[in-house]
Amino acid sequence: MTEIPKEEFILKCTSACAGCPSTLILRYVLKAAGADTVLVVPACCTSVIQGIYPNTAVNVPVYNVAFAAAAACASGMSEAFQKAGKKTNVIVYAGDGGTVDIGIQALSGAFERETDFLYICYDNEAYGNTGMQRSGSTPIGARTTTTPGGKVHAKKDLDAIVAAHNPSYLATACAAYPQDLFKKVQKALTLRGSKFIHVLAPCPPGWRFSSEMTVEMGKLAVRSGLWILYESEFGKVTINGPSKAAMIKPIPIEDYLSVQGRFKGIDRKAIDALKSQAEQRAKHLQKEAEGIC
Amino acid sequence: MYEIRIHSRGGQGGVTAARLLALAAFRDGKYATACPFYGAERRGAPVVSYVRIDDRPIRVYSQIRNPDLVIVLDPSVMEVVDVLHGLKRHGKVLMNGTTTEKIHGAPAFAVDLTGIALREKLVIAGSPILNTPVLGALAKMGIISVDSAKSAIREMFSDERNVRAAEAAFQELVI
Amino acid sequence: MLTIATGNKAVAAAVKEVKPYVIAAYPITPQTEIVEQIAEYVTSGELDSRYIPVESEHSAMAACIGASITGARTFTATSSHGLLYMHEMVNWAAGARLPIVMANVNRAIGPGWNVWAEHTDAFQERDTGWLQVYVSTVQEAYDTTLMAFRIAEHADVILPVMVNLDGFLLSHSMQSLDTLNAGDFVPPLHLPHAIDVLNPAGYGTLTGPDEHFRFRWEIEKAMRRSRKVIAETERDFAERFGRSYGVAEEYRYEDADVVVIAMGTLGKEAEVAVDLLRNEGVNAGSLRIRWLRPFPDLDLSGREVVVIDRDYSFGFGGIIAQSLMARQRVDLYSVIAGLGGQEVTYDDIAGFVRERRPGTELWFGVNGNV
Ligand SMILES: Cc1ncc(C[n+]2csc(CCOP(=O)(O)OP(=O)(O)O)c2C)c(N)n1
Ligand code: SF4
Ligand SMILES: [Mg+2]
């Protein structure tokens, strides 16, 4: 087992909801990144979680920036640090909305320019900060406040979009597997160029489950194969342990859907769509891992 | 003008309680406004909402500084918030719970809204619903009429258990 | 129907009444409830509109523009950072003479993040060619949104209209609301330059130095004509539904020696301050400016004026105070108060009047001298 440092960079006074995945993820990200790190945070739950001026619950510098601007702002920061001969980690910590929707242009630009930074998207599959509206990352069938009858469009394939930029490192992770997340952040920060980690963030109020179930929910996502843990270093894909097991014997996705209020009343068609997306992704990743693609 | 301040925690329905109360007062033929004060807090943080009731149109938007009535939906906020702050000289306090012993220097009334909600199985995502039973207690205190309390609840919720819970609170509150 | 509702819900209800073909919007605090309510209406079938859940505000306005130029009635809503993020398209909508209606829930601009009321967001769009109106009650939000569609789409105007309401103070406050059966109060839209494949034209093509200014002048002409259309619309609204507001709402104004000028909810709070001052023997009155564009012609001669700006133009001053001084010679005390939701009570406002020092500026809550 990897030794995870005892040092905490998230103090105990956050204003997050109970069971908040964003806080949990950020805690391990910062443990892996260490003190020589700057976070760039666009508008999202994490803007609020930090607490209210003059307090902050995060013990590394956090640069809060406009919703669409994180990756571009980080580009400038990264170049400036390099010019000054500094090795400070520049990490964007953004929600799914700030990544797949309003922030995608800046993200694409930064990755195309091979900006030396790590971009982490914590994906709670909706706009949490404004009270759970749909995002491009909301799965089909999920109810949000702007999709009261269940979302009709499929979740955007963010990883494929980022992969198309040939980043030095791309990985998925999940709030329920902090060891795995920790290792991935550490590895990403040893590499040069643009690195990307997409972390599933089961969100109690947004997904409508009770707040002590966050980790359980993440595990169900992985075991059902709806969320696949893998990493790709310079294009070489490895599927990680928990997902390898899930690919051999997944639990029914209904076990994952039925414990979340947001999927209440989901119809067969949407369930089938979710299933077939999951299967296709698994097949595709397996092929890539075997080097067939 | 009768001014009411409601203390609760994010997610407990304090804001909805304010809206229901304003609606009931409005159904009584009064002017009423409900203004939640939104901080940036998440679920679980202490929150306040305000209700104003008057016979004339209400033009005030600023926060209530000197309430006539303070409602404490979650007594645990009293550890971090001075709920009696600014209470008018003859102001009253309505507490959710079985005791008023923590309130000193103001007439206080207690009714076990949580117990009533649990009995009626009015629970959402693990938390008992307090905002509909509290209307029964307010009707008992004479702030709104019983009929308006019920019609306000029915306008906002279709589940009759909410009305029953309000009736129970009306019965149980001792004035 | 008589009910009670928040400012946001009132706007959504008015939009439902006029049935836009296309609504494209993006959530942002404190506007979110408008978007959510409209999504709810569309999902339940109560409103037969196309609702586009776009990926940003730039796209929200761009989608409205695309819809509007086909001749469709369109609506969007936003606030602060959202409004600024769509700034390019806000200009585009007016320049392209599209009668889009937008609700803007006024909120401060970061950094640091602040979600509370301030008018600087919309004031930054004041030179774009949009008509702008500011409301102060839930009912007024509803009525004004209805009127906004009629004014925007009027043949003499054909310009977009922005309806502004104070974040949280009004957007989230619940008050009584009388929803209407608007009937033919808002007639069908006929956009004279709607895209028509039988009559092909180039839109927004390169326009040289000999032509560009002519189009700008057309915008200004429409803006000037809009004064009459606003008045007519108000008159018809009053006849049909019994309520009227005016370009600015006067309160105990007639015989007032000192007048408080404010916008939005502060304009209402000022009325309470006026009553307080009158009881003390001060001959006070108030004036709540509703329309920022076109800017109203106010006659303030012979009175002392206390202007409360919930906005600021750095290096220049309170925007309303400066605008008034640019138009007439007035003895004016400029107060900057309520930025980012700063609490301003009627007592505070009465205090501004009591301690007024015409010819100077006060930043409420700080020592304003540098
Ligand atoms: C230009 C702009 N538009 C809208 C907003 C409002 N807003 C702030 S955070 C947010 C949603 C963020 O969602 P996501 O990125 O998924 O992060 P989460 O809140 O879920 O953590 C929105 C819509 C804003 N701040 N700026
Ligand atoms: S909404 Fe979800 S992600 Fe946002 S603070 Fe609450 S638990 Fe965390
Ligand atoms: Mg999100």
Coordinates of N, CA, C and O in Angstrom, one line a residue, chain C residues 103-247:
Chain C
A103 N -34.4 38.6 -18.8 CA -34.5 39.0 -17.4 C -33.0 38.9 -16.8 O -32.3 37.9 -17.1
N104 N -32.6 40.0 -16.2 CA -31.3 40.0 -15.5 C -31.5 40.1 -14.0 O -32.1 41.1 -13.6
V105 N -31.0 39.2 -13.3 CA -31.2 39.3 -11.8 C -29.9 39.9 -11.3 O -28.8 39.3 -11.3
N106 N -30.0 41.2 -10.9 CA -28.8 42.0 -10.6 C -28.0 41.4 -9.5 O -28.5 41.1 -8.4
R107 N -26.7 41.2 -9.7 CA -25.8 40.7 -8.7 C -24.4 41.3 -9.0 O -24.1 41.6 -10.1
A108 N -23.6 41.3 -7.9 CA -22.3 41.9 -8.0 C -21.4 41.0 -8.9 O -21.6 39.9 -9.2
I109 N -20.3 41.7 -9.3 CA -19.3 41.0 -10.1 C -18.0 40.8 -9.3 O -17.6 41.6 -8.6
G110 N -17.4 39.6 -9.5 CA -16.2 39.2 -8.8 C -15.0 39.7 -9.5 O -15.1 40.3 -10.6
P111 N -13.8 39.4 -9.0 CA -13.6 38.8 -7.7 C -13.7 39.8 -6.6 O -13.7 41.0 -6.8
G112 N -13.8 39.2 -5.3 CA -14.2 37.8 -4.9 C -15.6 37.5 -5.3 O -16.5 38.4 -5.4
W113 N -15.9 36.3 -5.3 CA -17.3 35.8 -5.7 C -18.3 36.5 -4.7 O -18.0 36.5 -3.5
N114 N -19.3 37.0 -5.2 CA -20.4 37.6 -4.4 C -21.7 37.4 -5.2 O -21.7 37.7 -6.4
V115 N -22.7 36.8 -4.5 CA -23.9 36.5 -5.3 C -25.0 37.4 -5.0 O -26.2 37.2 -5.4
W116 N -24.7 38.5 -4.3 CA -25.8 39.4 -3.8 C -26.0 40.6 -4.7 O -25.2 40.9 -5.6
A117 N -27.0 41.4 -4.4 CA -27.5 42.4 -5.3 C -26.5 43.6 -5.5 O -25.9 44.1 -4.6
E118 N -26.4 44.0 -6.8 CA -25.7 45.2 -7.2 C -26.1 45.4 -8.6 O -26.5 44.5 -9.4
H119 N -26.1 46.7 -9.0 CA -26.6 47.0 -10.4 C -25.5 47.2 -11.4 O -25.8 47.4 -12.6
T120 N -24.2 47.1 -10.9 CA -23.1 47.3 -11.9 C -23.2 46.3 -13.0 O -22.7 46.6 -14.1
D121 N -23.7 45.1 -12.8 CA -23.7 44.1 -13.9 C -24.5 44.7 -15.1 O -23.9 44.8 -16.2
A122 N -25.7 45.1 -14.9 CA -26.5 45.6 -16.0 C -26.0 46.9 -16.5 O -26.1 47.2 -17.7
F123 N -25.6 47.8 -15.6 CA -25.1 49.1 -16.0 C -23.9 49.0 -17.0 O -23.7 49.9 -17.8
Q124 N -23.2 47.9 -16.9 CA -22.1 47.7 -17.8 C -22.6 47.4 -19.2 O -21.8 47.5 -20.2
E125 N -23.9 47.1 -19.4 CA -24.4 46.8 -20.7 C -25.3 48.0 -21.2 O -26.0 47.9 -22.1
R126 N -25.1 49.2 -20.5 CA -26.1 50.3 -20.8 C -25.9 50.9 -22.1 O -26.8 51.5 -22.7
D127 N -24.7 50.7 -22.7 CA -24.4 51.4 -24.0 C -24.6 50.4 -25.2 O -24.0 50.6 -26.3
T128 N -25.2 49.3 -25.0 CA -25.3 48.3 -26.0 C -26.5 48.5 -27.0 O -26.6 47.8 -28.0
G129 N -27.4 49.3 -26.6 CA -28.6 49.5 -27.5 C -29.8 48.7 -26.9 O -30.9 48.6 -27.6
W130 N -29.7 48.1 -25.8 CA -30.8 47.4 -25.1 C -31.6 48.5 -24.3 O -31.1 49.4 -23.7
L131 N -32.9 48.3 -24.3 CA -33.8 49.0 -23.3 C -33.6 48.3 -22.0 O -33.4 47.1 -22.0
Q132 N -33.6 49.1 -20.9 CA -33.4 48.5 -19.6 C -34.4 49.1 -18.6 O -34.6 50.3 -18.5
V133 N -35.0 48.2 -17.9 CA -36.0 48.6 -16.9 C -35.7 47.8 -15.6 O -35.2 46.7 -15.6
Y134 N -35.9 48.5 -14.4 CA -35.6 47.9 -13.1 C -36.9 47.9 -12.3 O -37.6 48.9 -12.2
V135 N -37.2 46.7 -11.7 CA -38.5 46.6 -11.0 C -38.2 46.4 -9.5 O -37.1 46.2 -9.0
S136 N -39.3 46.6 -8.7 CA -39.1 46.6 -7.3 C -40.0 45.7 -6.5 O -39.9 45.6 -5.3
T137 N -41.0 45.1 -7.1 CA -41.9 44.2 -6.4 C -42.1 43.0 -7.4 O -41.9 43.0 -8.6
V138 N -42.7 41.9 -6.7 CA -43.0 40.7 -7.5 C -44.0 41.0 -8.6 O -43.8 40.6 -9.7
Q139 N -45.0 41.7 -8.2 CA -46.1 42.1 -9.2 C -45.5 42.9 -10.4 O -45.8 42.6 -11.5
E140 N -44.6 43.8 -10.0 CA -44.0 44.7 -11.0 C -43.1 43.8 -11.9 O -43.0 44.1 -13.1
A141 N -42.5 42.8 -11.4 CA -41.6 42.0 -12.2 C -42.5 41.3 -13.2 O -42.1 41.2 -14.4
Y142 N -43.6 40.8 -12.8 CA -44.5 40.1 -13.7 C -45.1 41.1 -14.8 O -44.9 40.8 -16.0
D143 N -45.6 42.2 -14.3 CA -46.3 43.1 -15.3 C -45.2 43.6 -16.3 O -45.5 43.8 -17.4
T144 N -44.1 44.0 -15.8 CA -43.0 44.6 -16.6 C -42.5 43.6 -17.6 O -42.2 44.0 -18.8
T145 N -42.4 42.3 -17.2 CA -42.0 41.3 -18.2 C -43.0 41.2 -19.3 O -42.6 41.1 -20.5
L146 N -44.3 41.2 -19.0 CA -45.3 41.2 -20.1 C -45.1 42.4 -21.0 O -45.1 42.3 -22.2
M147 N -45.0 43.6 -20.4 CA -44.8 44.8 -21.1 C -43.6 44.8 -22.0 O -43.6 45.3 -23.1
A148 N -42.5 44.2 -21.5 CA -41.2 44.2 -22.2 C -41.4 43.5 -23.5 O -40.8 44.0 -24.5
F149 N -42.1 42.5 -23.6 CA -42.3 41.8 -24.9 C -43.0 42.7 -25.9 O -42.6 42.8 -27.1
R150 N -44.0 43.4 -25.4 CA -44.8 44.3 -26.3 C -43.9 45.4 -26.8 O -44.0 45.8 -28.0
I151 N -43.2 46.0 -25.9 CA -42.3 47.2 -26.2 C -41.2 46.7 -27.2 O -41.0 47.4 -28.2
A152 N -40.5 45.6 -26.9 CA -39.4 45.2 -27.7 C -39.9 44.9 -29.1 O -39.2 45.2 -30.1
E153 N -41.1 44.3 -29.2 CA -41.5 43.8 -30.5 C -42.3 44.8 -31.3 O -42.7 44.6 -32.5
H154 N -42.6 46.0 -30.7 CA -43.3 47.0 -31.3 C -42.6 47.5 -32.6 O -41.4 47.7 -32.6
A155 N -43.4 47.7 -33.7 CA -42.8 48.0 -35.0 C -41.9 49.3 -34.9 O -40.9 49.4 -35.6
D156 N -42.2 50.2 -34.0 CA -41.4 51.4 -33.9 C -40.1 51.2 -33.0 O -39.3 52.1 -32.9
V157 N -40.0 50.1 -32.4 CA -38.8 49.8 -31.6 C -37.9 48.7 -32.1 O -36.8 49.0 -32.6
I158 N -38.4 47.5 -32.1 CA -37.6 46.3 -32.6 C -36.2 46.4 -32.0 O -35.2 46.5 -32.7
L159 N -36.1 46.5 -30.7 CA -34.9 46.4 -29.9 C -35.1 45.5 -28.8 O -36.2 45.3 -28.3
P160 N -34.0 44.9 -28.3 CA -34.1 44.0 -27.1 C -34.4 44.8 -25.8 O -34.0 45.9 -25.7
V161 N -35.1 44.1 -24.9 CA -35.4 44.7 -23.6 C -34.9 43.8 -22.4 O -35.1 42.6 -22.4
M162 N -34.2 44.5 -21.5 CA -33.7 43.8 -20.3 C -34.5 44.2 -19.1 O -34.6 45.4 -18.8
V163 N -35.1 43.2 -18.4 CA -35.9 43.5 -17.2 C -35.0 43.1 -16.0 O -34.5 41.9 -15.9
N164 N -34.7 44.0 -15.2 CA -33.8 43.8 -14.1 C -34.5 43.7 -12.7 O -35.4 44.5 -12.4
L165 N -34.1 42.7 -11.9 CA -34.6 42.6 -10.6 C -33.5 42.3 -9.6 O -32.6 41.5 -10.0
D166 N -33.6 42.8 -8.4 CA -32.5 42.7 -7.5 C -32.3 41.2 -7.0 O -33.3 40.6 -6.6
G167 N -31.1 40.7 -7.1 CA -30.8 39.4 -6.6 C -31.2 39.2 -5.2 O -30.9 40.0 -4.3
F168 N -31.7 38.0 -4.9 CA -32.2 37.6 -3.6 C -33.3 38.5 -3.0 O -34.4 38.1 -2.7
L169 N -33.0 39.9 -2.9 CA -33.9 40.8 -2.3 C -35.3 40.7 -2.9 O -36.3 40.6 -2.3
L170 N -35.3 40.6 -4.3 CA -36.6 40.4 -5.0 C -36.7 39.1 -5.6 O -37.7 38.5 -5.6
S171 N -35.6 38.6 -6.2 CA -35.7 37.3 -6.9 C -36.1 36.2 -6.0 O -36.8 35.3 -6.5
H172 N -35.8 36.2 -4.8 CA -36.1 35.2 -3.8 C -37.2 35.6 -2.8 O -37.5 34.8 -1.9
S173 N -37.7 36.8 -2.8 CA -38.7 37.2 -1.9 C -40.0 36.8 -2.4 O -40.3 36.9 -3.6
M174 N -40.9 36.4 -1.5 CA -42.2 36.0 -1.9 C -43.2 37.1 -1.5 O -43.2 37.6 -0.4
Q175 N -44.0 37.5 -2.5 CA -45.0 38.5 -2.3 C -46.3 38.1 -3.1 O -46.2 37.2 -3.8
S176 N -47.3 38.9 -2.9 CA -48.5 38.5 -3.6 C -48.3 38.8 -5.1 O -47.6 39.7 -5.5
L177 N -49.0 38.0 -5.9 CA -48.9 38.1 -7.4 C -50.2 37.8 -8.0 O -50.9 36.8 -7.7
D178 N -50.7 38.7 -8.8 CA -51.9 38.5 -9.6 C -51.5 38.2 -11.0 O -51.1 39.1 -11.8
T179 N -51.6 36.9 -11.4 CA -51.3 36.6 -12.8 C -52.5 36.9 -13.7 O -53.6 36.8 -13.2
L180 N -52.2 37.2 -14.9 CA -53.2 37.7 -15.8 C -53.5 36.8 -17.0 O -52.6 36.0 -17.3
N181 N -54.6 37.0 -17.5 CA -54.9 36.4 -18.8 C -54.6 37.6 -19.8 O -55.4 38.5 -20.0
A182 N -53.4 37.6 -20.4 CA -52.9 38.8 -21.1 C -53.7 39.0 -22.4 O -53.6 40.1 -23.0
G183 N -54.4 38.0 -22.9 CA -55.2 38.1 -24.1 C -54.3 38.6 -25.3 O -53.3 38.1 -25.5
D184 N -54.8 39.7 -25.9 CA -54.0 40.2 -27.1 C -53.2 41.4 -26.6 O -52.8 42.2 -27.5
F185 N -52.9 41.5 -25.3 CA -52.1 42.6 -24.9 C -50.7 42.6 -25.6 O -50.1 43.6 -25.9
V186 N -50.1 41.4 -25.8 CA -48.9 41.3 -26.5 C -49.2 40.6 -27.9 O -49.4 39.4 -27.9
P187 N -49.4 41.4 -28.9 CA -49.8 40.9 -30.2 C -48.7 40.0 -30.8 O -47.5 40.1 -30.4
P188 N -49.0 39.2 -31.8 CA -48.0 38.4 -32.4 C -46.8 39.2 -33.0 O -47.0 40.3 -33.4
L189 N -45.7 38.6 -33.0 CA -44.5 39.3 -33.5 C -44.4 39.3 -35.0 O -44.5 38.2 -35.6
H190 N -44.1 40.5 -35.6 CA -43.8 40.5 -37.0 C -42.5 41.2 -37.2 O -42.4 42.4 -37.1
L191 N -41.4 40.4 -37.3 CA -40.1 40.9 -37.5 C -39.9 41.3 -38.9 O -39.9 40.5 -39.8
P192 N -39.7 42.6 -39.2 CA -39.7 43.1 -40.6 C -38.5 42.5 -41.4 O -38.6 42.2 -42.6
H193 N -37.4 42.2 -40.7 CA -36.2 41.7 -41.4 C -36.0 40.2 -41.2 O -34.8 39.7 -41.2
A194 N -37.1 39.5 -40.8 CA -36.9 38.0 -40.6 C -36.3 37.3 -41.8 O -36.6 37.7 -42.9
I195 N -35.5 36.3 -41.5 CA -34.9 35.5 -42.6 C -36.0 34.9 -43.5 O -37.0 34.3 -42.9
D196 N -35.9 35.0 -44.8 CA -36.9 34.5 -45.7 C -36.2 34.0 -46.9 O -35.6 34.7 -47.6
V197 N -36.3 32.7 -47.1 CA -35.6 32.1 -48.3 C -36.1 32.6 -49.6 O -35.4 32.5 -50.6
L198 N -37.4 33.1 -49.6 CA -37.9 33.6 -50.9 C -37.4 35.0 -51.2 O -37.6 35.6 -52.2
N199 N -36.8 35.6 -50.2 CA -36.3 37.0 -50.3 C -34.9 37.0 -49.7 O -34.6 37.7 -48.7
P200 N -33.9 36.4 -50.3 CA -32.6 36.2 -49.7 C -31.9 37.5 -49.4 O -32.0 38.4 -50.3
A201 N -31.2 37.6 -48.3 CA -30.4 38.8 -48.0 C -29.2 38.4 -47.2 O -29.2 37.3 -46.6
G202 N -28.2 39.2 -47.2 CA -27.1 39.0 -46.3 C -27.3 39.7 -45.0 O -27.6 40.9 -45.0
Y203 N -27.0 39.1 -43.9 CA -27.2 39.7 -42.6 C -25.9 40.0 -42.0 O -25.0 39.1 -41.9
G204 N -25.7 41.2 -41.5 CA -24.4 41.5 -40.8 C -23.2 41.4 -41.7 O -22.1 41.2 -41.2
T205 N -23.4 41.7 -43.0 CA -22.3 41.7 -43.9 C -21.4 42.9 -43.6 O -21.8 43.8 -43.0
L206 N -20.2 42.8 -44.2 CA -19.2 43.9 -44.0 C -19.8 45.2 -44.3 O -20.4 45.4 -45.4
T207 N -19.7 46.1 -43.4 CA -20.4 47.4 -43.6 C -19.3 48.5 -43.4 O -18.7 48.6 -42.4
G208 N -19.1 49.3 -44.5 CA -18.0 50.3 -44.5 C -18.3 51.5 -43.7 O -19.4 51.8 -43.2
P209 N -17.2 52.4 -43.7 CA -17.3 53.6 -42.9 C -18.4 54.6 -43.4 O -18.8 55.5 -42.7
D210 N -18.9 54.4 -44.7 CA -19.9 55.3 -45.1 C -21.3 54.8 -44.7 O -22.3 55.5 -44.9
E211 N -21.4 53.6 -44.2 CA -22.7 53.1 -43.8 C -22.9 52.8 -42.3 O -24.0 52.9 -41.8
H212 N -21.8 52.4 -41.7 CA -21.9 51.9 -40.3 C -22.7 52.8 -39.4 O -23.6 52.4 -38.7
F213 N -22.3 54.1 -39.5 CA -22.9 55.1 -38.6 C -24.4 55.2 -38.8 O -25.2 55.5 -37.9
R214 N -24.9 54.9 -40.1 CA -26.3 55.0 -40.3 C -27.1 54.0 -39.5 O -28.2 54.3 -39.0
F215 N -26.5 52.8 -39.4 CA -27.2 51.8 -38.6 C -27.2 52.1 -37.2 O -28.2 51.8 -36.4
R216 N -26.1 52.7 -36.7 CA -26.1 53.2 -35.3 C -27.2 54.2 -35.1 O -27.9 54.2 -34.1
W217 N -27.3 55.1 -36.0 CA -28.4 56.2 -35.9 C -29.8 55.6 -35.9 O -30.6 56.0 -35.1
E218 N -29.9 54.5 -36.6 CA -31.2 53.8 -36.6 C -31.6 53.3 -35.2 O -32.7 53.3 -34.8
I219 N -30.5 52.8 -34.5 CA -30.7 52.3 -33.2 C -31.2 53.4 -32.3 O -32.1 53.3 -31.5
E220 N -30.5 54.5 -32.4 CA -30.8 55.7 -31.5 C -32.2 56.2 -31.9 O -33.0 56.6 -31.0
K221 N -32.6 56.2 -33.1 CA -33.9 56.7 -33.5 C -35.0 55.8 -32.8 O -36.0 56.2 -32.3
A222 N -34.7 54.4 -32.9 CA -35.7 53.5 -32.3 C -35.7 53.7 -30.8 O -36.8 53.7 -30.2
M223 N -34.6 54.0 -30.2 CA -34.5 54.2 -28.8 C -35.4 55.5 -28.4 O -36.1 55.5 -27.4
R224 N -35.3 56.5 -29.2 CA -36.0 57.7 -29.0 C -37.5 57.4 -29.1 O -38.3 57.9 -28.3
R225 N -37.9 56.7 -30.2 CA -39.3 56.4 -30.4 C -39.8 55.5 -29.2 O -41.0 55.5 -29.0
S226 N -39.0 54.7 -28.6 CA -39.4 53.8 -27.6 C -40.1 54.5 -26.4 O -40.9 53.9 -25.7
R227 N -39.7 55.8 -26.2 CA -40.3 56.5 -25.1 C -41.9 56.5 -25.2 O -42.6 56.3 -24.3
K228 N -42.3 56.8 -26.4 CA -43.7 56.9 -26.7 C -44.4 55.5 -26.6 O -45.4 55.3 -26.0
V229 N -43.6 54.5 -27.1 CA -44.2 53.1 -27.0 C -44.3 52.7 -25.6 O -45.3 52.0 -25.2
I230 N -43.3 53.0 -24.8 CA -43.4 52.6 -23.3 C -44.6 53.3 -22.7 O -45.4 52.6 -22.0
A231 N -44.8 54.6 -23.0 CA -45.9 55.3 -22.4 C -47.3 54.7 -22.9 O -48.2 54.5 -22.0
E232 N -47.4 54.4 -24.1 CA -48.6 53.8 -24.7 C -48.9 52.4 -24.1 O -50.0 52.1 -23.7
T233 N -47.8 51.7 -24.0 CA -47.9 50.3 -23.4 C -48.4 50.4 -22.0 O -49.3 49.6 -21.5
E234 N -47.8 51.3 -21.2 CA -48.2 51.5 -19.8 C -49.7 51.9 -19.7 O -50.4 51.4 -18.9
R235 N -50.1 52.8 -20.6 CA -51.5 53.3 -20.6 C -52.4 52.1 -20.9 O -53.4 51.9 -20.2
D236 N -52.1 51.4 -21.9 CA -53.0 50.2 -22.3 C -53.0 49.2 -21.1 O -54.1 48.6 -20.8
F237 N -51.9 49.0 -20.6 CA -51.8 48.0 -19.5 C -52.7 48.5 -18.3 O -53.5 47.7 -17.7
A238 N -52.6 49.8 -18.0 CA -53.4 50.3 -16.9 C -54.9 50.2 -17.2 O -55.7 49.8 -16.3
E239 N -55.3 50.5 -18.4 CA -56.7 50.4 -18.8 C -57.2 48.9 -18.7 O -58.3 48.7 -18.2
R240 N -56.4 48.0 -19.1 CA -56.8 46.6 -19.1 C -56.7 46.0 -17.7 O -57.6 45.2 -17.3
F241 N -55.6 46.3 -17.0 CA -55.4 45.5 -15.8 C -55.3 46.3 -14.5 O -55.1 45.8 -13.4
G242 N -55.4 47.6 -14.7 CA -55.5 48.5 -13.5 C -54.3 48.8 -12.8 O -54.3 49.3 -11.6
R243 N -53.1 48.6 -13.4 CA -51.9 48.9 -12.7 C -51.0 49.7 -13.6 O -50.9 49.4 -14.8
S244 N -50.3 50.7 -13.0 CA -49.3 51.4 -13.9 C -48.1 51.9 -13.0 O -48.2 51.9 -11.8
Y245 N -47.0 52.1 -13.7 CA -45.8 52.4 -12.9 C -45.1 53.6 -13.4 O -44.5 54.4 -12.6
G246 N -45.1 53.9 -14.7 CA -44.4 55.1 -15.2 C -42.9 54.9 -15.4 O -42.4 53.8 -15.0
V247 N -42.2 55.8 -16.0 CA -40.8 55.7 -16.3 C -40.0 55.8 -15.0 O -38.9 55.2 -14.8

